[in-house]
PDB file of C-alpha atoms and ligand atoms in Angstrom:
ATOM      1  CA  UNK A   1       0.000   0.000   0.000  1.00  0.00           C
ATOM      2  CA  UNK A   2       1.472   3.082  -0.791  1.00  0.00           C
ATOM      3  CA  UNK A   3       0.715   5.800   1.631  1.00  0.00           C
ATOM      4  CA  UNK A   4       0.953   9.390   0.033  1.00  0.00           C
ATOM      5  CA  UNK A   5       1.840  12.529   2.779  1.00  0.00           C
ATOM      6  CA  UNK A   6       0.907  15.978   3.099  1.00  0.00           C
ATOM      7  CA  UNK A   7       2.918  19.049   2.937  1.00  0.00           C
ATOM      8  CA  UNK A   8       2.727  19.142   6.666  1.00  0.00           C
ATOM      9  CA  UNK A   9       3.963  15.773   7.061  1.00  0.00           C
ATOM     10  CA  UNK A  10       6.672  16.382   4.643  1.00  0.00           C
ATOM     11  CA  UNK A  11       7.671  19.436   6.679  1.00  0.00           C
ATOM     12  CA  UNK A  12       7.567  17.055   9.996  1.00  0.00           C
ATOM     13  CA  UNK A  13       9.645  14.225   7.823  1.00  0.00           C
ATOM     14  CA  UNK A  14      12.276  16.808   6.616  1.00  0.00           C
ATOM     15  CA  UNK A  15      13.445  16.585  10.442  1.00  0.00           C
ATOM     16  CA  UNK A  16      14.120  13.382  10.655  1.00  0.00           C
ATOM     17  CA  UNK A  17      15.620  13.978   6.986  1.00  0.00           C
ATOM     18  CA  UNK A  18      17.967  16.753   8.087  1.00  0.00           C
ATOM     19  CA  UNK A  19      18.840  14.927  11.080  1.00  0.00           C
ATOM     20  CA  UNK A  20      20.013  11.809   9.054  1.00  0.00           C
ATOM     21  CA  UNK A  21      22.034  14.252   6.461  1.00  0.00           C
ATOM     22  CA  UNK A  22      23.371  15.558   9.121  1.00  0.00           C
ATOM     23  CA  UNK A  23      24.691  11.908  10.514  1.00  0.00           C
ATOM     24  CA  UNK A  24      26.027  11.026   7.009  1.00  0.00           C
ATOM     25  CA  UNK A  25      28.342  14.072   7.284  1.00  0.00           C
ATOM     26  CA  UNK A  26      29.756  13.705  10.107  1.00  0.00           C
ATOM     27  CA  UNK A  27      30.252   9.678   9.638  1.00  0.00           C
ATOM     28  CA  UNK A  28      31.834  10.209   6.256  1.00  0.00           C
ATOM     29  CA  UNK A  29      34.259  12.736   7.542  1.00  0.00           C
ATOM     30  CA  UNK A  30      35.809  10.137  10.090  1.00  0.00           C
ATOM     31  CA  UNK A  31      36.676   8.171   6.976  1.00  0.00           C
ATOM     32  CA  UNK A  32      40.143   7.530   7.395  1.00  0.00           C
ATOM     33  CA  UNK A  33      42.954   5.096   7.073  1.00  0.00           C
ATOM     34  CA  UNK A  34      43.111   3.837  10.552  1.00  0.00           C
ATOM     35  CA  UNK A  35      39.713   4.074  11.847  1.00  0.00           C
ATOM     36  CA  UNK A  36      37.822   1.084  12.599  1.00  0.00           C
ATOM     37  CA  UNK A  37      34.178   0.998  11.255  1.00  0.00           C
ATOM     38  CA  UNK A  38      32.466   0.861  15.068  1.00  0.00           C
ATOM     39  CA  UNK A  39      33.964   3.648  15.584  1.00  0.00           C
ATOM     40  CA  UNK A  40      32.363   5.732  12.290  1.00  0.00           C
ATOM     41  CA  UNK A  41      29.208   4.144  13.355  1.00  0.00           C
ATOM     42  CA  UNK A  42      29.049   5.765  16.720  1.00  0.00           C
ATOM     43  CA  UNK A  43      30.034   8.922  15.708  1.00  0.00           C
ATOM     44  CA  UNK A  44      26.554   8.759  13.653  1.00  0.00           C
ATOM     45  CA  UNK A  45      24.864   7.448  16.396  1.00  0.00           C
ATOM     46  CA  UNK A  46      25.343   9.891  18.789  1.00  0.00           C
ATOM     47  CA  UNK A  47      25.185  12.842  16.195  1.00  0.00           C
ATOM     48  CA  UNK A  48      21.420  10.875  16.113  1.00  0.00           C
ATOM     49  CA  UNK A  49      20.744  10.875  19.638  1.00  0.00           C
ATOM     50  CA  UNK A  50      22.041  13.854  20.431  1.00  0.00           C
ATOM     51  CA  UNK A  51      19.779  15.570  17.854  1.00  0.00           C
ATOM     52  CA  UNK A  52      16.556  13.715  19.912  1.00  0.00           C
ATOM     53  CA  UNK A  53      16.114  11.258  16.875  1.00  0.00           C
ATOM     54  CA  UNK A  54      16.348   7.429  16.689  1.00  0.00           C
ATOM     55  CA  UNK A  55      18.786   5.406  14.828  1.00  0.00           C
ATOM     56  CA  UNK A  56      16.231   3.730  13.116  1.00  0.00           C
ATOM     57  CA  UNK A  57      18.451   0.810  11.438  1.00  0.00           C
ATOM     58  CA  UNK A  58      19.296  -0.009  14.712  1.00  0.00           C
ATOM     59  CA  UNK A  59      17.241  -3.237  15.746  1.00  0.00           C
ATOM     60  CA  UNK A  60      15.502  -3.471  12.623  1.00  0.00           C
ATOM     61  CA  UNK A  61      14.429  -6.881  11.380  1.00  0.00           C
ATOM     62  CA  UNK A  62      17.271  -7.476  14.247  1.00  0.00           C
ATOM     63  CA  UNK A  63      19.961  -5.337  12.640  1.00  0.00           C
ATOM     64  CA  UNK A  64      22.595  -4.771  15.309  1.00  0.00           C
ATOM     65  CA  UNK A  65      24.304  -0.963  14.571  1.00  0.00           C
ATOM     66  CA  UNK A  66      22.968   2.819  13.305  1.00  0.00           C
ATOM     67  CA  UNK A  67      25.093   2.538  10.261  1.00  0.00           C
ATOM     68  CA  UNK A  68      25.415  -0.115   7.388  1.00  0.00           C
ATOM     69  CA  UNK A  69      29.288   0.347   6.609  1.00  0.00           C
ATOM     70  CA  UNK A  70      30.073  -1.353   3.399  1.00  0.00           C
ATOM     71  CA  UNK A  71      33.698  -1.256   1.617  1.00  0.00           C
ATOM     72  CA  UNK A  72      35.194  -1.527  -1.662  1.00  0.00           C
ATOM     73  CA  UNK A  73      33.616  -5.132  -2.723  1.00  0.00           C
ATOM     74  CA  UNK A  74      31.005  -5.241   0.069  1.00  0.00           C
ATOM     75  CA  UNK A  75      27.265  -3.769  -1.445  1.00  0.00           C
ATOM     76  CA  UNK A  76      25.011  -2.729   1.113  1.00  0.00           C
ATOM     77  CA  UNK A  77      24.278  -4.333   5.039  1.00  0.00           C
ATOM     78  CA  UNK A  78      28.085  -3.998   6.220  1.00  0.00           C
ATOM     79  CA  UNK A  79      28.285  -4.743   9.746  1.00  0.00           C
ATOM     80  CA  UNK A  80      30.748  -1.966  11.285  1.00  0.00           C
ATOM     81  CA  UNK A  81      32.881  -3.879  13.567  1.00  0.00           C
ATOM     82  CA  UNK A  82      36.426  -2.601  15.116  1.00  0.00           C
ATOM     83  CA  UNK A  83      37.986  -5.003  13.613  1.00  0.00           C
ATOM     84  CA  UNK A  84      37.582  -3.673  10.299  1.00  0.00           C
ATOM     85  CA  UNK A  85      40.202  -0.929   9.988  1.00  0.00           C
ATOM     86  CA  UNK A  86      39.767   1.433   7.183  1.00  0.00           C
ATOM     87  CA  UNK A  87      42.936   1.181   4.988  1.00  0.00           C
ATOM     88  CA  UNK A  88      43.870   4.333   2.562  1.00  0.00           C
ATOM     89  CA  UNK A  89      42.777   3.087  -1.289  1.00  0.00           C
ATOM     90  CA  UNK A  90      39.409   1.929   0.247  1.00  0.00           C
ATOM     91  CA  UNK A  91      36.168   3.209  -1.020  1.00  0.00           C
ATOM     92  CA  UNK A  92      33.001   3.054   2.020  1.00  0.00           C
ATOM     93  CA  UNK A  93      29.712   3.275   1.846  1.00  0.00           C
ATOM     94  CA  UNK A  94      27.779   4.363   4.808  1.00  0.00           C
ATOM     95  CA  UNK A  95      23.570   3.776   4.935  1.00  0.00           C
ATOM     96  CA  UNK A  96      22.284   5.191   7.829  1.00  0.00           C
ATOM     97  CA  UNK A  97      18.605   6.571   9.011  1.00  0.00           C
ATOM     98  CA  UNK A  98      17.117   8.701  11.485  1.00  0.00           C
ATOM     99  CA  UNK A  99      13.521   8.912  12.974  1.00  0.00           C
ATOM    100  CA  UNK A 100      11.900  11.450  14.942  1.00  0.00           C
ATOM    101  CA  UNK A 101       8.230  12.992  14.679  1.00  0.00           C
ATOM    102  CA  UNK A 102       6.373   9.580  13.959  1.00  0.00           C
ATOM    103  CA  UNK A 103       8.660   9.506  10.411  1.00  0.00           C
ATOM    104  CA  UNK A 104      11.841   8.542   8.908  1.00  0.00           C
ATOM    105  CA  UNK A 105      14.955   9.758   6.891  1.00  0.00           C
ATOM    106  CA  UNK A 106      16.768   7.637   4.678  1.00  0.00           C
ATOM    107  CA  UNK A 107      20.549   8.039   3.015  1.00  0.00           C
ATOM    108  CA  UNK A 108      23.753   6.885   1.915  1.00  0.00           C
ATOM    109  CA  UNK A 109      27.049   7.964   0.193  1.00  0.00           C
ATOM    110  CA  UNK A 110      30.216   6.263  -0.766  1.00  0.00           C
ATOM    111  CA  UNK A 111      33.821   8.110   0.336  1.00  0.00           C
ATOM    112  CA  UNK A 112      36.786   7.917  -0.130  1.00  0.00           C
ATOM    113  CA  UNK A 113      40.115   6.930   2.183  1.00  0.00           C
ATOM    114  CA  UNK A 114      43.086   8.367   1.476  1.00  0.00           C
ATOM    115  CA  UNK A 115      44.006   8.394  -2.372  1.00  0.00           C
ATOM    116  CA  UNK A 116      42.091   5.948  -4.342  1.00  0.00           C
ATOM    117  CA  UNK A 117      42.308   4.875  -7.757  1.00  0.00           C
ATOM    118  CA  UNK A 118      41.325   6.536 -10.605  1.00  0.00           C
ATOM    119  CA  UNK A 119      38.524   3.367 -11.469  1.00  0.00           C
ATOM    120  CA  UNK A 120      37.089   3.103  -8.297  1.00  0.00           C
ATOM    121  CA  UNK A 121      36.856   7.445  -7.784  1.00  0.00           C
ATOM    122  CA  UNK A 122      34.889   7.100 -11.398  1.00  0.00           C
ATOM    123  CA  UNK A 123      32.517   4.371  -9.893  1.00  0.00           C
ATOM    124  CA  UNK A 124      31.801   6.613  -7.032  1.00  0.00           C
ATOM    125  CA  UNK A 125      31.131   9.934  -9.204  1.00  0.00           C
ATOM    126  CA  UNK A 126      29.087   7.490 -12.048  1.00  0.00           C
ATOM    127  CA  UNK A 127      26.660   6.466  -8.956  1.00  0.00           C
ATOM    128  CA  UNK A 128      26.641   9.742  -7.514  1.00  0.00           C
ATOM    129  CA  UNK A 129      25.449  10.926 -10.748  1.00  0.00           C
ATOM    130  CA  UNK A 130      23.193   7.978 -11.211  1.00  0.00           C
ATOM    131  CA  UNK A 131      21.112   9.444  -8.174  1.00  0.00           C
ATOM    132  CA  UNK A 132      20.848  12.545  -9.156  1.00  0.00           C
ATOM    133  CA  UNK A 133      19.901  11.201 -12.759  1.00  0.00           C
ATOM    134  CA  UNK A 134      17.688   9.119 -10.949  1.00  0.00           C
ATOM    135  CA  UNK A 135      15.872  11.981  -8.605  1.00  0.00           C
ATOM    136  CA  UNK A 136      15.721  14.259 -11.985  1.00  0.00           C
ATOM    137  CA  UNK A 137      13.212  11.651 -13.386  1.00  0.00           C
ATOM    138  CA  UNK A 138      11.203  11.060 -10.564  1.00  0.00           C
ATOM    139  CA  UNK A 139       8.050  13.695 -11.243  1.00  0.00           C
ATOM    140  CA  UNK A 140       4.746  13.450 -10.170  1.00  0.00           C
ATOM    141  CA  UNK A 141       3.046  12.405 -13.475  1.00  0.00           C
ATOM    142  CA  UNK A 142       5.866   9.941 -14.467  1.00  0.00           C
ATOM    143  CA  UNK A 143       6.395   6.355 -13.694  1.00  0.00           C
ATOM    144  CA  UNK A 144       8.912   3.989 -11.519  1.00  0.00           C
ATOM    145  CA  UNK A 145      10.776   2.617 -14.334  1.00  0.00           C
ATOM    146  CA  UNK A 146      11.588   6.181 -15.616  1.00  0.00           C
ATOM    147  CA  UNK A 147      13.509   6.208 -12.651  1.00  0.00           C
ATOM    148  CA  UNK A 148      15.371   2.692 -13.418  1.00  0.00           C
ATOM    149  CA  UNK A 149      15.749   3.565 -16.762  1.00  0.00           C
ATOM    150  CA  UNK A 150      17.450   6.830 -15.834  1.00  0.00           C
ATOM    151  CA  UNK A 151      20.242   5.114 -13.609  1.00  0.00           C
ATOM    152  CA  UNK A 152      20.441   2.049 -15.582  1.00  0.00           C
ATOM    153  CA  UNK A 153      20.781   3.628 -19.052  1.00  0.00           C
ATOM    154  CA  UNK A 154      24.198   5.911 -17.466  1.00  0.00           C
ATOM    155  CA  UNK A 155      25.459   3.254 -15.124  1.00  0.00           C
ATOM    156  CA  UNK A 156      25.984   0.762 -18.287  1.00  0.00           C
ATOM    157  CA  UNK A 157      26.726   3.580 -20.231  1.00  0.00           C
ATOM    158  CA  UNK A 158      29.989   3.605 -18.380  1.00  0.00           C
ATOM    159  CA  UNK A 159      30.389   0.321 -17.924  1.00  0.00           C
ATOM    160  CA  UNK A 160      29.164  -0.739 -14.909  1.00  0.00           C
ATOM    161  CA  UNK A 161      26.344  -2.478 -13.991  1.00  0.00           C
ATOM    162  CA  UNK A 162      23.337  -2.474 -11.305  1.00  0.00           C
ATOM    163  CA  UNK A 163      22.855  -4.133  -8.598  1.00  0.00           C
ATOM    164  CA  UNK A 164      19.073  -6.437  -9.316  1.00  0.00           C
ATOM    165  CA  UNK A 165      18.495  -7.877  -5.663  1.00  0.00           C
ATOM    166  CA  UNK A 166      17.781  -4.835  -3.503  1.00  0.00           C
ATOM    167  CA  UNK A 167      16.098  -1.463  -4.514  1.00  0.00           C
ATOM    168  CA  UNK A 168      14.862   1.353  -3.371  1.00  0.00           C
ATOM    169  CA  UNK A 169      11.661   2.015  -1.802  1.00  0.00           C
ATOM    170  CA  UNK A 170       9.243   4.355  -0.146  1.00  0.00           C
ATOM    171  CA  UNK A 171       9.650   5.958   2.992  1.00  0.00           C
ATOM    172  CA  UNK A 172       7.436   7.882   5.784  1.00  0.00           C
ATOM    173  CA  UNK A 173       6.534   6.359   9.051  1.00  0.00           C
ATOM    174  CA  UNK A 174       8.125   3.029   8.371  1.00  0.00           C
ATOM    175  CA  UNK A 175      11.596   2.854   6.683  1.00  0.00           C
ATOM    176  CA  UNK A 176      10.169   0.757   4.141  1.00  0.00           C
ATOM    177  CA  UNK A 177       7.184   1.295   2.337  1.00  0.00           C
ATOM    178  CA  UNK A 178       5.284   0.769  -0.859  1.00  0.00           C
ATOM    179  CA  UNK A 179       6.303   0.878  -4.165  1.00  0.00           C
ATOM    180  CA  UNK A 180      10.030  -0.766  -4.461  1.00  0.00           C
ATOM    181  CA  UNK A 181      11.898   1.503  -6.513  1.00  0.00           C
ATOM    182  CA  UNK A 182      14.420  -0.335  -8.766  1.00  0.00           C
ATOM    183  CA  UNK A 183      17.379   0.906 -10.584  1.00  0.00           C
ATOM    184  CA  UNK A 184      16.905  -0.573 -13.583  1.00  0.00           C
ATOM    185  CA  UNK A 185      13.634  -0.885 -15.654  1.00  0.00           C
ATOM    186  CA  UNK A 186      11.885   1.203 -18.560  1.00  0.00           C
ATOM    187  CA  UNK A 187      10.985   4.345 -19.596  1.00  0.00           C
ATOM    188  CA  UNK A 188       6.804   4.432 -19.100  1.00  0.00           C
ATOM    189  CA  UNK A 189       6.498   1.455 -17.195  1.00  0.00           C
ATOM    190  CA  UNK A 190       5.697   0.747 -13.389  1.00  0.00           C
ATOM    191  CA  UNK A 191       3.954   2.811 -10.892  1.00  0.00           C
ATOM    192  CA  UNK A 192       2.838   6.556 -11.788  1.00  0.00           C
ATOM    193  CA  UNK A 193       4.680   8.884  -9.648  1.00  0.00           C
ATOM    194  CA  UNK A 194       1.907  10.534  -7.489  1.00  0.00           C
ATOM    195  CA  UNK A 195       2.297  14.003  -5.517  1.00  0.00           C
ATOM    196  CA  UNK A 196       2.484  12.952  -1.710  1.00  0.00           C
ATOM    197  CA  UNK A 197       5.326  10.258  -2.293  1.00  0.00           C
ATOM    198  CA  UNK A 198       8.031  10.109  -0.806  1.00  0.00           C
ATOM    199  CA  UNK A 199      10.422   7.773  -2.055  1.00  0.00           C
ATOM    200  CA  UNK A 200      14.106   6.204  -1.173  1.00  0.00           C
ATOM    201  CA  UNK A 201      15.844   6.430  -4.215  1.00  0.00           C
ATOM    202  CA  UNK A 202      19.282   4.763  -4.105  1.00  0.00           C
ATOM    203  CA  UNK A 203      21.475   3.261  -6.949  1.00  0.00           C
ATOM    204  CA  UNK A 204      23.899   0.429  -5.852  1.00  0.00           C
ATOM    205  CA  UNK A 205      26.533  -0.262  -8.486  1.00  0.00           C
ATOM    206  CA  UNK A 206      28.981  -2.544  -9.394  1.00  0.00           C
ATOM    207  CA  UNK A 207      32.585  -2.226 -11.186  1.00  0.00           C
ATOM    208  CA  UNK A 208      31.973  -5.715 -12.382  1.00  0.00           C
ATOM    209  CA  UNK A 209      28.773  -8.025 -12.650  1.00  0.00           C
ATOM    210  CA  UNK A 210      25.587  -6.969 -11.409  1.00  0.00           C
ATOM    211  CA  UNK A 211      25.690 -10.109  -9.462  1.00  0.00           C
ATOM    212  CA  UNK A 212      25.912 -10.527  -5.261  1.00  0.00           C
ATOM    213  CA  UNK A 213      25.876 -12.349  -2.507  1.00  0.00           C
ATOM    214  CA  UNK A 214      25.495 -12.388   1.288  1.00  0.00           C
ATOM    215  CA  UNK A 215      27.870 -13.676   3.917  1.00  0.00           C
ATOM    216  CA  UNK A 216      27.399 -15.778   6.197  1.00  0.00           C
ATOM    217  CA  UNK A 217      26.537 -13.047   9.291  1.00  0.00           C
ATOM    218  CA  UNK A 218      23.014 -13.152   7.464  1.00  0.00           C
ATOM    219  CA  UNK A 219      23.580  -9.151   6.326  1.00  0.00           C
ATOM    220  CA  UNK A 220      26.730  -8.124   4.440  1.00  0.00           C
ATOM    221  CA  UNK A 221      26.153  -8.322   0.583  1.00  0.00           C
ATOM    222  CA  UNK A 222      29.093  -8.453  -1.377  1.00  0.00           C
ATOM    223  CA  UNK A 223      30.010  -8.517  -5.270  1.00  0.00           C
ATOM    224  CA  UNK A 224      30.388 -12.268  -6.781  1.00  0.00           C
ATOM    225  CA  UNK A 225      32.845 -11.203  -8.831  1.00  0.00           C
ATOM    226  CA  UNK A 226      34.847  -9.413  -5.810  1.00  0.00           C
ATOM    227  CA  UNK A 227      35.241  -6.333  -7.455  1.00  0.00           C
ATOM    228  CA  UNK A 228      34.408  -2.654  -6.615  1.00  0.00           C
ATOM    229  CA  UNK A 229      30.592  -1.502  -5.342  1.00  0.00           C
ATOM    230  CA  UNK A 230      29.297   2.126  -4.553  1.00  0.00           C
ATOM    231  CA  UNK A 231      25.991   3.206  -3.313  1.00  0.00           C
ATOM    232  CA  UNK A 232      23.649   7.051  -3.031  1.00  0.00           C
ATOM    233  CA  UNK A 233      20.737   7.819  -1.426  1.00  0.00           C
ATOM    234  CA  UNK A 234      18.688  10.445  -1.004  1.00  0.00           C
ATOM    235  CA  UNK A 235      15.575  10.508   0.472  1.00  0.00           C
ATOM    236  CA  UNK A 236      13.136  12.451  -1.477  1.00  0.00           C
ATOM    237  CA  UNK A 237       9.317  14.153  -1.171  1.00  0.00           C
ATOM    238  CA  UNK A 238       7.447  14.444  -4.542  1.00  0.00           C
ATOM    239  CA  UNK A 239       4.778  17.617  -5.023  1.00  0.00           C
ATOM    240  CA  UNK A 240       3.034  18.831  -7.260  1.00  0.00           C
ATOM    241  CA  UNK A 241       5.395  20.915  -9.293  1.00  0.00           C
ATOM    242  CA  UNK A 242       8.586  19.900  -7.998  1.00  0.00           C
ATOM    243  CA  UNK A 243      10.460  17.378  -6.465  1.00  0.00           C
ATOM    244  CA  UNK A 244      12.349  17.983  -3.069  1.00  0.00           C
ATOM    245  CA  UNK A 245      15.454  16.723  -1.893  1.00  0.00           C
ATOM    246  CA  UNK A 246      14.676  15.987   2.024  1.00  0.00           C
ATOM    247  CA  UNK A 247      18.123  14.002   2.936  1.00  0.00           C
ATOM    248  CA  UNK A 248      20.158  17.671   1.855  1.00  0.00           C
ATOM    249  CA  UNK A 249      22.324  20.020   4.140  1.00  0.00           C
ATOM    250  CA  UNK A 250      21.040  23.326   3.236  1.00  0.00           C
TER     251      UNK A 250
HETATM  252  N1  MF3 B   1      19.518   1.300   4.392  1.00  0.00           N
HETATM  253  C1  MF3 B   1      18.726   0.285   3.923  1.00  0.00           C
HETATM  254  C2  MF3 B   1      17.860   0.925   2.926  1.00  0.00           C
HETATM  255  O1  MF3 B   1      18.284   1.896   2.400  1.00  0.00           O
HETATM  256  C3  MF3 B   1      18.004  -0.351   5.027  1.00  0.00           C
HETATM  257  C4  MF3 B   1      18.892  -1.040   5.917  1.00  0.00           C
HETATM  258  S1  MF3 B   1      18.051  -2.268   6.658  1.00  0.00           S
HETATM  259  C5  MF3 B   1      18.873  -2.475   8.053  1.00  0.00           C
HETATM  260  O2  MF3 B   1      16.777   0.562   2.624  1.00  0.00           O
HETATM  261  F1  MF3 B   1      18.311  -3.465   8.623  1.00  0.00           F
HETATM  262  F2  MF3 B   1      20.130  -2.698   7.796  1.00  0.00           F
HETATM  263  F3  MF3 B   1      18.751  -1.442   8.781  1.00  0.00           F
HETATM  264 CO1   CO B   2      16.925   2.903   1.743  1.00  0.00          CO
END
């Protein structure tokens, strides 16, 4: 069921929004050679609770941390652990979420440690772009797959591919909600994109093969192949005439 907001409850869900923008900044300036990923992970946490909001990954479906830390061949669901120290070459990509007001926020980003090469630093600018590609075609009036479509078409473009298993989704007063929004699809097809949504767009994307698969902790996904993977989110409210960027530092 998709559940479509008011401007008022957009304006309460940009809170929990900022908040979680806020998080992702200070977590991806720790990245550094040397730091351990627990340690990134509760820097966002208490930038969360110190801001009065929840880490809302945090216990969900039994998740165990406020962040999802991935590097260089790990997708999405990294664990952060302190035994994972952040070496310089290493690309990381930190999920995280905040809720406060009754609604959620939603992002992610991929940085860089130290000096990495020049392949994976063109991976992480080709999915940066692929979200904003991605956002640009989500308008109320259009459909899903425009938004596939738009982030497929210039991921493979450059030669990467997209990640099939996990998508993104809508997003309000649960972290997941109705309609899954993939990256990858067609122009015209899927879902029309209604005023009120408010959606989770967020392009995973592999150096390699599109395919992945999960370890045995029962969360990290990693590439098949074992090469590179970088992932964006924003979290974003759709209107009438425009479409707003929630998870944004202003
Ligand atoms: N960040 C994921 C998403 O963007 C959700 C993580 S699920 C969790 O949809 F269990 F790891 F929290
Ligand atoms: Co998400």
């Amino acid at each position: 069921m998709i559940v479509l907001k008011t401007n008022r409850e957009f304006e309460l869900m940009r809170e929990a929004c900022r908040i979680s923008a806020g998080a992702l900044k200070v977590a991806g300036e720790a990245v550094e050679p040397g730091v351990s990923t627990a340690q990134i992970d509760k820097i966002a946490y208490d930038y969360i609770v110190k801001h009065g909001a929840k880490p809302n990954f945090l216990n969900y479906a039994g998740y165990p941390a406020t962040a999802c830390i991935s590097v260089n061949n790990q997708v999405i669901h990294g664990i952060p652990s302190k035994d994972r120290i952040i070496k310089a070459g290493d690309i990381v990509s930190i999920d995280l979420g905040a809720e406060i007001n009754g609604f959620n926020g939603d992002n992610a980003a991929t940085f860089a440690a130290g000096d990495i090469s020049p392949q994976a630093q063109r991976l992480c600018d080709v999915t940066k772009e692929c979200l904003y590609r991605g956002i640009s075609a989500c308008v109320a009036g259009g459909r899903i797959g425009d938004i596939g479509y738009a982030v497929q078409s210039y991921a493979e473009a450059n030669g990467f591919s997209v990640v099939r298993d996990f998508v993104g989704h809508g997003v309000g007063r649960k972290l997941h909600e109705d309609p899954s929004v993939p990256n990858f699809g067609k122009q015209g097809r899927g879902i029309r994109i209604m005023p009120g949504m408010s959606l989770a767009i967020e392009p995973m994307i592999n150096e390699g093969d599109y395919g992945v698969r999960q370890l045995s902790d029962g969360w990290t996904v990693v590439t098949r192949d074992g090469k590179l993977s970088a992932h964006f989110e924003h979290t974003v409210a759709v209107t009438t005439d425009s479409t707003v960027i929630l998870t944004k530092l202003d």
